[in-house]
Tab-separated table of C-alpha atoms in Angstrom:
chain	number	residue	atom	x	y	z
A	96	MET	CA	0.000	0.000	0.000
A	97	ARG	CA	1.308	3.418	-0.941
A	98	ILE	CA	0.301	6.493	1.049
A	99	CYS	CA	2.243	9.118	-0.867
A	100	ALA	CA	2.589	10.318	-4.440
A	101	ASN	CA	4.777	8.184	-6.684
A	102	THR	CA	8.329	9.342	-7.488
A	103	PRO	CA	7.603	10.925	-10.911
A	104	VAL	CA	4.770	12.982	-9.418
A	105	GLN	CA	7.029	14.087	-6.546
A	106	MET	CA	9.695	15.174	-9.057
A	107	ALA	CA	7.074	17.088	-11.056
A	108	GLY	CA	5.964	18.815	-7.848
A	109	ILE	CA	9.515	19.955	-7.134
A	110	ALA	CA	9.866	21.294	-10.684
A	111	ALA	CA	6.553	23.140	-10.380
A	112	LEU	CA	7.586	24.766	-7.093
A	113	ARG	CA	11.006	25.791	-8.419
A	114	GLY	CA	9.629	27.072	-11.718
A	115	PRO	CA	8.040	30.431	-12.543
A	116	GLN	CA	5.394	31.546	-10.044
A	117	ASP	CA	3.954	34.509	-11.988
A	118	HIS	CA	0.575	32.796	-12.365
A	119	VAL	CA	0.035	32.291	-8.624
A	120	LYS	CA	-0.873	35.913	-7.797
A	121	ASN	CA	-3.527	35.979	-10.544
A	122	LEU	CA	-4.951	32.628	-9.406
A	123	VAL	CA	-5.124	33.747	-5.769
A	124	GLU	CA	-6.981	36.926	-6.780
A	125	LYS	CA	-9.525	34.905	-8.788
A	126	LEU	CA	-10.047	32.546	-5.859
A	127	LYS	CA	-10.569	35.455	-3.433
A	128	ILE	CA	-13.268	36.873	-5.716
A	129	ARG	CA	-14.975	33.468	-5.939
A	130	ARG	CA	-14.655	32.895	-2.191
A	131	ASP	CA	-16.173	36.267	-1.371
A	132	TYR	CA	-18.984	35.704	-3.847
A	133	ALA	CA	-19.841	32.220	-2.487
A	134	TRP	CA	-19.708	33.446	1.124
A	135	LYS	CA	-21.917	36.470	0.419
A	136	ARG	CA	-24.391	34.519	-1.714
A	137	LEU	CA	-24.799	31.680	0.794
A	138	ASN	CA	-25.498	34.154	3.600
A	139	GLU	CA	-28.293	35.631	1.472
A	140	ILE	CA	-30.171	32.307	1.472
A	141	LYS	CA	-32.768	31.997	4.226
A	142	GLU	CA	-31.873	29.463	6.937
A	143	VAL	CA	-28.218	29.337	5.820
A	144	SER	CA	-25.209	30.956	7.493
A	145	CYS	CA	-21.601	30.694	6.488
A	146	ALA	CA	-18.290	31.834	7.972
A	147	LYS	CA	-15.802	33.334	5.531
A	148	PRO	CA	-13.133	30.728	4.692
A	149	GLU	CA	-9.539	31.776	5.232
A	150	GLY	CA	-7.501	28.746	4.222
A	151	ALA	CA	-8.972	26.298	1.749
A	152	PHE	CA	-11.194	26.556	-1.327
A	153	TYR	CA	-14.269	25.236	0.461
A	154	VAL	CA	-17.228	26.858	2.189
A	155	PHE	CA	-18.885	25.058	5.102
A	156	PRO	CA	-22.333	26.615	5.541
A	157	LYS	CA	-24.694	25.701	8.359
A	158	ILE	CA	-28.211	24.739	7.261
A	159	HIS	CA	-30.357	25.877	10.203
A	160	SER	CA	-33.420	23.861	9.151
A	161	ILE	CA	-31.591	20.540	9.538
A	162	GLY	CA	-33.241	18.851	12.481
A	163	SER	CA	-36.676	20.181	11.566
A	164	LYS	CA	-37.183	19.976	7.790
A	165	TRP	CA	-34.485	17.329	7.325
A	166	LYS	CA	-33.340	14.867	9.974
A	167	THR	CA	-29.645	15.034	9.055
A	168	ASP	CA	-27.206	16.906	6.869
A	169	MET	CA	-26.813	13.751	4.787
A	170	GLU	CA	-30.568	13.620	4.177
A	171	PHE	CA	-30.462	17.283	3.115
A	172	ALA	CA	-27.526	16.724	0.733
A	173	VAL	CA	-29.054	13.610	-0.861
A	174	GLU	CA	-32.470	15.235	-1.324
A	175	LEU	CA	-30.858	18.376	-2.780
A	176	LEU	CA	-28.875	16.253	-5.239
A	177	LYS	CA	-31.908	14.218	-6.319
A	178	GLU	CA	-34.146	17.262	-6.802
A	179	THR	CA	-31.699	19.799	-8.233
A	180	GLY	CA	-28.549	18.026	-9.392
A	181	VAL	CA	-26.475	20.192	-7.008
A	182	LEU	CA	-23.887	18.137	-5.143
A	183	LEU	CA	-22.815	19.190	-1.653
A	184	VAL	CA	-20.976	16.994	0.842
A	185	HIS	CA	-22.661	16.365	4.203
A	186	GLY	CA	-20.698	17.962	7.016
A	187	SER	CA	-21.100	15.095	9.467
A	188	GLY	CA	-18.875	13.048	7.152
A	189	PHE	CA	-15.985	15.262	8.292
A	190	ASP	CA	-16.923	15.320	11.970
A	191	PRO	CA	-20.067	13.767	13.460
A	192	ILE	CA	-20.366	16.502	16.107
A	193	TYR	CA	-18.967	19.754	14.705
A	194	GLY	CA	-19.879	18.963	11.100
A	195	ALA	CA	-23.484	17.988	11.811
A	196	GLY	CA	-25.946	20.432	10.287
A	197	HIS	CA	-23.409	21.688	7.768
A	198	VAL	CA	-22.557	20.939	4.155
A	199	ARG	CA	-19.353	21.534	2.230
A	200	ALA	CA	-19.026	23.078	-1.200
A	201	VAL	CA	-16.075	24.111	-3.309
A	202	PHE	CA	-15.771	27.628	-4.732
A	203	LEU	CA	-13.477	26.771	-7.661
A	204	PRO	CA	-16.134	26.904	-10.436
A	205	PRO	CA	-16.760	30.145	-12.340
A	206	ILE	CA	-19.171	32.547	-10.633
A	207	GLU	CA	-21.832	31.928	-13.290
A	208	MET	CA	-21.851	28.207	-12.474
A	209	MET	CA	-21.934	28.844	-8.737
A	210	GLU	CA	-24.824	31.284	-9.163
A	211	GLN	CA	-26.822	28.619	-10.977
A	212	ALA	CA	-26.198	26.227	-8.064
A	213	PHE	CA	-27.080	28.873	-5.456
A	214	LYS	CA	-30.342	29.630	-7.255
A	215	GLU	CA	-31.178	25.915	-7.189
A	216	ILE	CA	-30.352	25.707	-3.471
A	217	GLU	CA	-32.407	28.810	-2.719
A	218	HIS	CA	-35.406	27.478	-4.656
A	219	PHE	CA	-35.053	24.081	-2.951
A	220	MET	CA	-34.976	25.710	0.501
A	221	LYS	CA	-38.068	27.826	-0.239
A	222	LYS	CA	-40.070	24.762	-1.376
A	223	LYS	CA	-39.512	22.881	1.855
């Protein structure tokens, strides 16, 4: 069993880190814009609150109606996927106590794609 990247991938990683880094600043700026958009947009949805991420490219919003409209965050995520095609990861899969009632989403897609997903989530929440 291997628990690390194979040697060629490790060598490629070294080359990437030692090579030109001009693109990194532009990428970080794009990700900040997408992060801020996802954070703001999620907080606009009723019964959802989200802290602003500071480290990774994920948001981890709390769905306040879990426990009343849905029994668990997994039930919420599965029902959302079936009805809208929007895939979120149930938070309790990361931690059964602190993750319960949350979902995880990535903010890497273009804003237009995220907006489509947020509209679906918002519509889904209003129906329930």
